[in-house]
PDB file of N, CA, C and O in Angstrom:
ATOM      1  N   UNK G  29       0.857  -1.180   0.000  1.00 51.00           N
ATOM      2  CA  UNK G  29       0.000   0.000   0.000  1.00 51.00           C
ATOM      3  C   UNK G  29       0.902   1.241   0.000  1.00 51.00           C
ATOM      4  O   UNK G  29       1.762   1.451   0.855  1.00 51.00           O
ATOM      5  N   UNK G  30       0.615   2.075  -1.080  1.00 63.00           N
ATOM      6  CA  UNK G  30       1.457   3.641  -0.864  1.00 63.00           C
ATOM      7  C   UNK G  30       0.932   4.340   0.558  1.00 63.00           C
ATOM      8  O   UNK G  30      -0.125   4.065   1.125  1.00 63.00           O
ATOM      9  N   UNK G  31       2.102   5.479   1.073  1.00 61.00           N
ATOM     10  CA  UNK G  31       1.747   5.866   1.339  1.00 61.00           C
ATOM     11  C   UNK G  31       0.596   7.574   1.211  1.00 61.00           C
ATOM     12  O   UNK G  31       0.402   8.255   0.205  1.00 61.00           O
ATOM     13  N   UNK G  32       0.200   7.731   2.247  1.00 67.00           N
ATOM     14  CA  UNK G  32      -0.503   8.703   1.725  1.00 67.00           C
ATOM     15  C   UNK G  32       0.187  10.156   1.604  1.00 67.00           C
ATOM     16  O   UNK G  32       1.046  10.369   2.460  1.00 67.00           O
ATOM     17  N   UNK G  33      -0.052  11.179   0.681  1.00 78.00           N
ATOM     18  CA  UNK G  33       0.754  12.167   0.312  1.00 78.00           C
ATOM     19  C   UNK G  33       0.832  13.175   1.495  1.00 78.00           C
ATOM     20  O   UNK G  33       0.302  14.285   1.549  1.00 78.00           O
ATOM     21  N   UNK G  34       1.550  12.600   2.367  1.00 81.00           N
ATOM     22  CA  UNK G  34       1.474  13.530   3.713  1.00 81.00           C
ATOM     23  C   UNK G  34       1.766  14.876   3.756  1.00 81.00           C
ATOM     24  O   UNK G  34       1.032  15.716   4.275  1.00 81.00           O
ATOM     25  N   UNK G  35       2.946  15.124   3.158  1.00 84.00           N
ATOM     26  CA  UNK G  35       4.031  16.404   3.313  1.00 84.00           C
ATOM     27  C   UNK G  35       3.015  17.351   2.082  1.00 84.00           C
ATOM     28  O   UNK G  35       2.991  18.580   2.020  1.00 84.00           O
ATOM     29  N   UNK G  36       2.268  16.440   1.222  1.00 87.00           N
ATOM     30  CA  UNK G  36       1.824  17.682   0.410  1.00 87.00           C
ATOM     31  C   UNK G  36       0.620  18.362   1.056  1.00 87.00           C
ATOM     32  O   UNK G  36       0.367  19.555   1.224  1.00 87.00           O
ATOM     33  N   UNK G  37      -0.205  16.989   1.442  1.00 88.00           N
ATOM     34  CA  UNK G  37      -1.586  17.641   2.811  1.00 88.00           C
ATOM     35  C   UNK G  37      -1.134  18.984   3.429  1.00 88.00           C
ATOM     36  O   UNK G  37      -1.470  20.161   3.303  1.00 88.00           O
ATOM     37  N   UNK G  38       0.095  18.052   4.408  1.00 89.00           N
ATOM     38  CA  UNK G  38       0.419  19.193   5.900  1.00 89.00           C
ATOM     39  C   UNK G  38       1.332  20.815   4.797  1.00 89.00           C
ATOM     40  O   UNK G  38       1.631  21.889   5.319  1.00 89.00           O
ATOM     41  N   UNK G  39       1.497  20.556   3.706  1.00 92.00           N
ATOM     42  CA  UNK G  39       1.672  22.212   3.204  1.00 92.00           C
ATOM     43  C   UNK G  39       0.658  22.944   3.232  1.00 92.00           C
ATOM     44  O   UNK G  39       0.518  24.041   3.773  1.00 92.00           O
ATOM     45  N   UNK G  40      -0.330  22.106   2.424  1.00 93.00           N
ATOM     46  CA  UNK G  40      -2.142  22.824   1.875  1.00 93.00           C
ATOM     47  C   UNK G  40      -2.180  23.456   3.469  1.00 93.00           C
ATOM     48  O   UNK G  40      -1.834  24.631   3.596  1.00 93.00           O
ATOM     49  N   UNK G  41      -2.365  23.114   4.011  1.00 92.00           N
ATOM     50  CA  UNK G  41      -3.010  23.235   5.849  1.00 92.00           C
ATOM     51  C   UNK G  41      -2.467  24.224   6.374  1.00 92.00           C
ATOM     52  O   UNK G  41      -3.202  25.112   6.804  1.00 92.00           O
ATOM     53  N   UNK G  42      -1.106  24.347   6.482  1.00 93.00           N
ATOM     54  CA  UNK G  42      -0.292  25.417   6.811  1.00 93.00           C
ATOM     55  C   UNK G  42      -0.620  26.438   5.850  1.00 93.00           C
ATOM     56  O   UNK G  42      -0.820  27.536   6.369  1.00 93.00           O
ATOM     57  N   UNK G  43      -0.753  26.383   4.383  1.00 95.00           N
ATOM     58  CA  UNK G  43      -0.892  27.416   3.452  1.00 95.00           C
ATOM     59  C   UNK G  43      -1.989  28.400   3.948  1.00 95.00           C
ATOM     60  O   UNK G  43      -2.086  29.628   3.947  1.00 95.00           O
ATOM     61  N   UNK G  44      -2.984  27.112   4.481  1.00 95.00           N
ATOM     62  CA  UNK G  44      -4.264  28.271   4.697  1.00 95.00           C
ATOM     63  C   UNK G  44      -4.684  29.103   6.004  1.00 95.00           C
ATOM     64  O   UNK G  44      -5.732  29.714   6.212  1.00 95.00           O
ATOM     65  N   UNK G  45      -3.479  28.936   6.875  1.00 94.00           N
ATOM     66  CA  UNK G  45      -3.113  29.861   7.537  1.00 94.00           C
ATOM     67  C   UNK G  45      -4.417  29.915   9.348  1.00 94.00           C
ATOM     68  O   UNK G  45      -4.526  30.577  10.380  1.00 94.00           O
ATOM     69  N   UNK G  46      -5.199  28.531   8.532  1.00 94.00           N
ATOM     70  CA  UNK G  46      -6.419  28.135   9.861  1.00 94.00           C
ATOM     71  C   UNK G  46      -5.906  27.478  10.951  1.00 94.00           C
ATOM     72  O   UNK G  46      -5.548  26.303  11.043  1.00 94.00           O
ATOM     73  N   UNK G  47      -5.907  28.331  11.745  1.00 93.00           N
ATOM     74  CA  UNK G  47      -5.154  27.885  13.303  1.00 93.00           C
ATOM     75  C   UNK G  47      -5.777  26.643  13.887  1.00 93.00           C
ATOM     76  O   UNK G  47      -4.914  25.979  14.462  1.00 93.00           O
ATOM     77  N   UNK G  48      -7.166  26.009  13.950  1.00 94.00           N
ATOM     78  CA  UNK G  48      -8.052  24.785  14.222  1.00 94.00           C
ATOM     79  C   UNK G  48      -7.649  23.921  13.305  1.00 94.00           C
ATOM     80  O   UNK G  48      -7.363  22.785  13.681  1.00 94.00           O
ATOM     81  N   UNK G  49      -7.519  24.336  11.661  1.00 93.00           N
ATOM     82  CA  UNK G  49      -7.283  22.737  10.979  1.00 93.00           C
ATOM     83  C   UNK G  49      -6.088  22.500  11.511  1.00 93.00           C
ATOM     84  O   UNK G  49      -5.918  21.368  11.965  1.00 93.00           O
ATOM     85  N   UNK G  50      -4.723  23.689  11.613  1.00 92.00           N
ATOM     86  CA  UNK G  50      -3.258  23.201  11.690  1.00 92.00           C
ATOM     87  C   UNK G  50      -3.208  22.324  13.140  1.00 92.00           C
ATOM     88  O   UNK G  50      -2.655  21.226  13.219  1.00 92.00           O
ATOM     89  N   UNK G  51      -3.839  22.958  14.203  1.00 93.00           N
ATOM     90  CA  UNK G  51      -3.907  22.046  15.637  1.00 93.00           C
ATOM     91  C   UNK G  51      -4.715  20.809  15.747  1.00 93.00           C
ATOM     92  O   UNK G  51      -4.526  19.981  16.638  1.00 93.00           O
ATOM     93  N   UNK G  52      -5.508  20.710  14.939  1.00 92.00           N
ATOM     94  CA  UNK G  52      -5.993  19.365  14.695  1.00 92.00           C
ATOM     95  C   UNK G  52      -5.042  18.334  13.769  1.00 92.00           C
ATOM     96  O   UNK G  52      -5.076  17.122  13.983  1.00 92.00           O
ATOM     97  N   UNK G  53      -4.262  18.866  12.811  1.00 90.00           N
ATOM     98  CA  UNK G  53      -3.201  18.324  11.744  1.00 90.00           C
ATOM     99  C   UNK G  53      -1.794  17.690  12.850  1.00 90.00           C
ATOM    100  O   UNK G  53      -1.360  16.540  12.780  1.00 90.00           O
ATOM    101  N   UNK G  54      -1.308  18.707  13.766  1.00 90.00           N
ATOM    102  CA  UNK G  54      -0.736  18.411  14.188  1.00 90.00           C
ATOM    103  C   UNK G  54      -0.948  17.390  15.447  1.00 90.00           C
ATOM    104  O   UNK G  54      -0.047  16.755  15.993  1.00 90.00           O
ATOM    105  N   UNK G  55      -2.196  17.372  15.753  1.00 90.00           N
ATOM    106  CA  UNK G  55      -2.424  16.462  17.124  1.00 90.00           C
ATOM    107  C   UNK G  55      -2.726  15.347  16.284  1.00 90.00           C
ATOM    108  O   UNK G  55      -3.055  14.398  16.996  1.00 90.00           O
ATOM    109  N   UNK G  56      -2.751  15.082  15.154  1.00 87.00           N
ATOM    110  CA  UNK G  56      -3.511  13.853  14.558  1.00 87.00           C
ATOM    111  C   UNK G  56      -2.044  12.902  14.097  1.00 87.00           C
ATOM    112  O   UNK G  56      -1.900  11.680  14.148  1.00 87.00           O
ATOM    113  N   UNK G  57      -1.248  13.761  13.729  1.00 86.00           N
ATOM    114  CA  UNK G  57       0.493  13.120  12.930  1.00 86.00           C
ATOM    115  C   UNK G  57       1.019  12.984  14.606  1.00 86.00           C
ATOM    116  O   UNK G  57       1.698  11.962  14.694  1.00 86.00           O
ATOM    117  N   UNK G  58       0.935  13.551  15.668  1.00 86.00           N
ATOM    118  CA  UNK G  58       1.539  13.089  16.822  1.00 86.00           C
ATOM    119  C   UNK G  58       1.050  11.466  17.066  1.00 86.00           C
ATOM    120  O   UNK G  58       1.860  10.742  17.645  1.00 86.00           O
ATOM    121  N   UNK G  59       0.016  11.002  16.725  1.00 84.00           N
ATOM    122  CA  UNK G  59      -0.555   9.660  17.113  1.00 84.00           C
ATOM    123  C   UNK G  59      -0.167   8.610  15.790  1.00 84.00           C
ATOM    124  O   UNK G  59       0.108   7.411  15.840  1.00 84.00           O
ATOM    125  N   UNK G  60      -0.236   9.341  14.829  1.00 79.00           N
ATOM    126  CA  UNK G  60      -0.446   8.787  13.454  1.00 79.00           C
ATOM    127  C   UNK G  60       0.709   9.500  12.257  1.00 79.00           C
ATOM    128  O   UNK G  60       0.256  10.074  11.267  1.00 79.00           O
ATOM    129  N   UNK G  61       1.930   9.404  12.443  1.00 74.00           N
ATOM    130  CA  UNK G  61       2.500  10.496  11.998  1.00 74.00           C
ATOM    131  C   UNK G  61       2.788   9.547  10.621  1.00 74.00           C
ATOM    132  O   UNK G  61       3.351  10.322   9.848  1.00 74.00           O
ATOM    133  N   UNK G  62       2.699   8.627  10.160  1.00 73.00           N
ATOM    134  CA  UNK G  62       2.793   8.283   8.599  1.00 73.00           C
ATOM    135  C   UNK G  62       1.323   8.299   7.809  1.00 73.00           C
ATOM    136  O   UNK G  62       1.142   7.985   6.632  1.00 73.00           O
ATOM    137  N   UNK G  63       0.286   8.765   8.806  1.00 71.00           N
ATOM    138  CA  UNK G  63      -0.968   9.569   8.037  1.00 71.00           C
ATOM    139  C   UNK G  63      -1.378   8.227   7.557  1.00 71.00           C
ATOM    140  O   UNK G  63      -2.108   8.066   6.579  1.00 71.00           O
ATOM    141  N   UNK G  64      -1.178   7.839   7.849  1.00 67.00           N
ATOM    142  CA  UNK G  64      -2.174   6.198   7.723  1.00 67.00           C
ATOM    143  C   UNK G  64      -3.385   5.968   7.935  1.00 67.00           C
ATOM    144  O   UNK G  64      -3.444   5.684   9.131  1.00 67.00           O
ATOM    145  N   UNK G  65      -4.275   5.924   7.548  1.00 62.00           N
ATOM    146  CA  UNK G  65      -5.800   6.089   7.859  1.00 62.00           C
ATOM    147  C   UNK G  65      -6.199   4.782   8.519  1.00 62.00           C
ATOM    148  O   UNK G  65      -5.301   3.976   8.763  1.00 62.00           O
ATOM    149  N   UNK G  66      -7.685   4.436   8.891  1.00 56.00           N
ATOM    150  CA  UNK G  66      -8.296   3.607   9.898  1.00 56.00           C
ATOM    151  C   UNK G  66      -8.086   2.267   8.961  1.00 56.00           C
ATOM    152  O   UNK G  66      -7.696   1.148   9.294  1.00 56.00           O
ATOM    153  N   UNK G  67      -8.529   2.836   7.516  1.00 53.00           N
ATOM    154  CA  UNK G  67      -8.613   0.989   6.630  1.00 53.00           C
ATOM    155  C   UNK G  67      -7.152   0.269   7.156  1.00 53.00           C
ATOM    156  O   UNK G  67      -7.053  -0.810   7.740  1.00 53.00           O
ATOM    157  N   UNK G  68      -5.693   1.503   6.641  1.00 52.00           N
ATOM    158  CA  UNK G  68      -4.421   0.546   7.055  1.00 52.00           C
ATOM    159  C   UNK G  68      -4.529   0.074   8.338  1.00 52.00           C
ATOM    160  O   UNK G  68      -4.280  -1.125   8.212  1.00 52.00           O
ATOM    161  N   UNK G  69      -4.748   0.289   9.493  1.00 49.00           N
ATOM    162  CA  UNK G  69      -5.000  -0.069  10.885  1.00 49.00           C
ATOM    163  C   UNK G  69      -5.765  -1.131  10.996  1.00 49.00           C
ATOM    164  O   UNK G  69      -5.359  -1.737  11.988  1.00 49.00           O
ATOM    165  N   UNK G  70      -6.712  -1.727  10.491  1.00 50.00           N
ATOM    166  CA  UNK G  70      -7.601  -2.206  10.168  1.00 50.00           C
ATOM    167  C   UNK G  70      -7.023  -3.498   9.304  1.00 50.00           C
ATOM    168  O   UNK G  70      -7.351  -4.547   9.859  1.00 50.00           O
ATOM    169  N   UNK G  71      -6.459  -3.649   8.423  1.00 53.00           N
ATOM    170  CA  UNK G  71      -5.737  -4.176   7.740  1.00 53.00           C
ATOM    171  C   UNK G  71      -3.936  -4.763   7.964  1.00 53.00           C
ATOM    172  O   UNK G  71      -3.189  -5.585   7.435  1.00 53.00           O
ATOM    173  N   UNK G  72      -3.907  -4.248   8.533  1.00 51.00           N
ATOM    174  CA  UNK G  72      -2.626  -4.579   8.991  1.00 51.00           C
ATOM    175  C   UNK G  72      -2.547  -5.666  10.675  1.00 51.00           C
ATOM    176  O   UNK G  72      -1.709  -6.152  11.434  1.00 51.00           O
ATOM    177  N   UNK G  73      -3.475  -5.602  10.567  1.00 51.00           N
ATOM    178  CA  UNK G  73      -3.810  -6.635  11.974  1.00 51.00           C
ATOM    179  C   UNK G  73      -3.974  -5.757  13.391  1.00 51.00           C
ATOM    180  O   UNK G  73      -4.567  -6.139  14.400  1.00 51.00           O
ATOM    181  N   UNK G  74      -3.477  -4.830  13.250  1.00 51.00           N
ATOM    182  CA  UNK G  74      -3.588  -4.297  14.471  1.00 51.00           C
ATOM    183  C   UNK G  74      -4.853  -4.112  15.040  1.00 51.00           C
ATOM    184  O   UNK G  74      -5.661  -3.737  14.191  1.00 51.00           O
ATOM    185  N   UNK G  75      -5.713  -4.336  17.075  1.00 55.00           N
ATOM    186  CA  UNK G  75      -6.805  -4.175  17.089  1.00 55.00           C
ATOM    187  C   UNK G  75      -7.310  -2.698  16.951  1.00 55.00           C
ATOM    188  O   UNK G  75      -6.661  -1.655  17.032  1.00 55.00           O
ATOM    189  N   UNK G  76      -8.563  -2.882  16.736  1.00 56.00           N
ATOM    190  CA  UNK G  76      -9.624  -1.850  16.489  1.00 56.00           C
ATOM    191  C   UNK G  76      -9.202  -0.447  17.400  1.00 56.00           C
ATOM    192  O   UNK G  76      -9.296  -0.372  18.625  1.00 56.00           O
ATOM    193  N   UNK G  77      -8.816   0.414  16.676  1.00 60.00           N
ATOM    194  CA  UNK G  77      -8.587   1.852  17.668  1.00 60.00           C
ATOM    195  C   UNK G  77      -9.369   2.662  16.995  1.00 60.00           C
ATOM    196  O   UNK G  77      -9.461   2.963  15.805  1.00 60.00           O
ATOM    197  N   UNK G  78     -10.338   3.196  18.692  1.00 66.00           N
ATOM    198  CA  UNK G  78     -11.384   4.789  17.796  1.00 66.00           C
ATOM    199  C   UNK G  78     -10.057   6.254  18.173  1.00 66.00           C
ATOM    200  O   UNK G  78      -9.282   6.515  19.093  1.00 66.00           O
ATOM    201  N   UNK G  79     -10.394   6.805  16.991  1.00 67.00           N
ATOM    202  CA  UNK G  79      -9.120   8.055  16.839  1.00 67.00           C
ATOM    203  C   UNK G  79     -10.063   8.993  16.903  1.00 67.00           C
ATOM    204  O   UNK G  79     -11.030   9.007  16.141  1.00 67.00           O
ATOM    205  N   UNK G  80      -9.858   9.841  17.809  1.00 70.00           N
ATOM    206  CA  UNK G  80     -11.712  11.373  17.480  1.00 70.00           C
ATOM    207  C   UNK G  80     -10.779  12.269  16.475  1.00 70.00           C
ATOM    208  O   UNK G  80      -9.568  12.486  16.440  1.00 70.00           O
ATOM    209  N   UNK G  81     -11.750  12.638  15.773  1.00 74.00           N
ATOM    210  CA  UNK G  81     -10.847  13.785  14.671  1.00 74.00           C
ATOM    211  C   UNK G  81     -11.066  14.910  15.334  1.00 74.00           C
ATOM    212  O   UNK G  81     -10.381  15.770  14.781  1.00 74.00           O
ATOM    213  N   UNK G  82     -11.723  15.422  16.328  1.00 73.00           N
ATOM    214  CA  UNK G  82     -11.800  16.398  16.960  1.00 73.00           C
ATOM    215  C   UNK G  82     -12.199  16.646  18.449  1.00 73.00           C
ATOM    216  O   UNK G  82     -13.123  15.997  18.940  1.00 73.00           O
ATOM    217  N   UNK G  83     -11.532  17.550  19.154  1.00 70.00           N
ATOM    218  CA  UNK G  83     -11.191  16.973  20.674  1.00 70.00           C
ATOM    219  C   UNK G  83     -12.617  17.303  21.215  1.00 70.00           C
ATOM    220  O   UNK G  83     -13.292  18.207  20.722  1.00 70.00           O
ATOM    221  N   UNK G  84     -13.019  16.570  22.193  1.00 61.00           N
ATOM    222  CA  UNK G  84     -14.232  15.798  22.676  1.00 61.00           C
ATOM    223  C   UNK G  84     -14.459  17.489  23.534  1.00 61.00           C
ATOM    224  O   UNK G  84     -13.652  18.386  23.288  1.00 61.00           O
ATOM    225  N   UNK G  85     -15.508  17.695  24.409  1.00 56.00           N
ATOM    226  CA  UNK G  85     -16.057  19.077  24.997  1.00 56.00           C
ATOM    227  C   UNK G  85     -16.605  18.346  26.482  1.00 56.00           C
ATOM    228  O   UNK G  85     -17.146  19.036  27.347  1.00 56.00           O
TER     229      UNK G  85
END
C-alpha cells in the first residue's frame, strides 16, 4: 500500500493559515505520523482503535 501524500496535505493546511485545521493536523500526525488512515490499521492486523478527529467538549 502507498503511502498517503502527507508532506503535500500538511503544506495545503499550513498554506491556509487556519489555526483549528493546523492544531488538529498536528495532534492527529503526533498519534499517526505516517498519516495512515483507519482501513491501514484495520488491515494490517492491528486491534480496532477509535481516533476522534476532533477533541471531545
Amino acid at each position: 500500500m502507498l503511502l498517503p501524500p502527507v508532506d503535500m496535505i500538511k503544506e495545503q493546511i499550513l498554506a491556509s493559515n487556519d489555526g483549528d485545521a493546523i492544531g488538529l493536523m498536528n495532534a492527529y500526525l503526533q498519534i499517526n505520523p505516517e498519516g495512515y488512515g483507519s482501513q491501514h490499521m484495520l488491515s494490517s492486523g492491528q486491534s480496532d482503535q477509535i481516533v476522534p478527529l476532533s477533541p471531545g467538549n
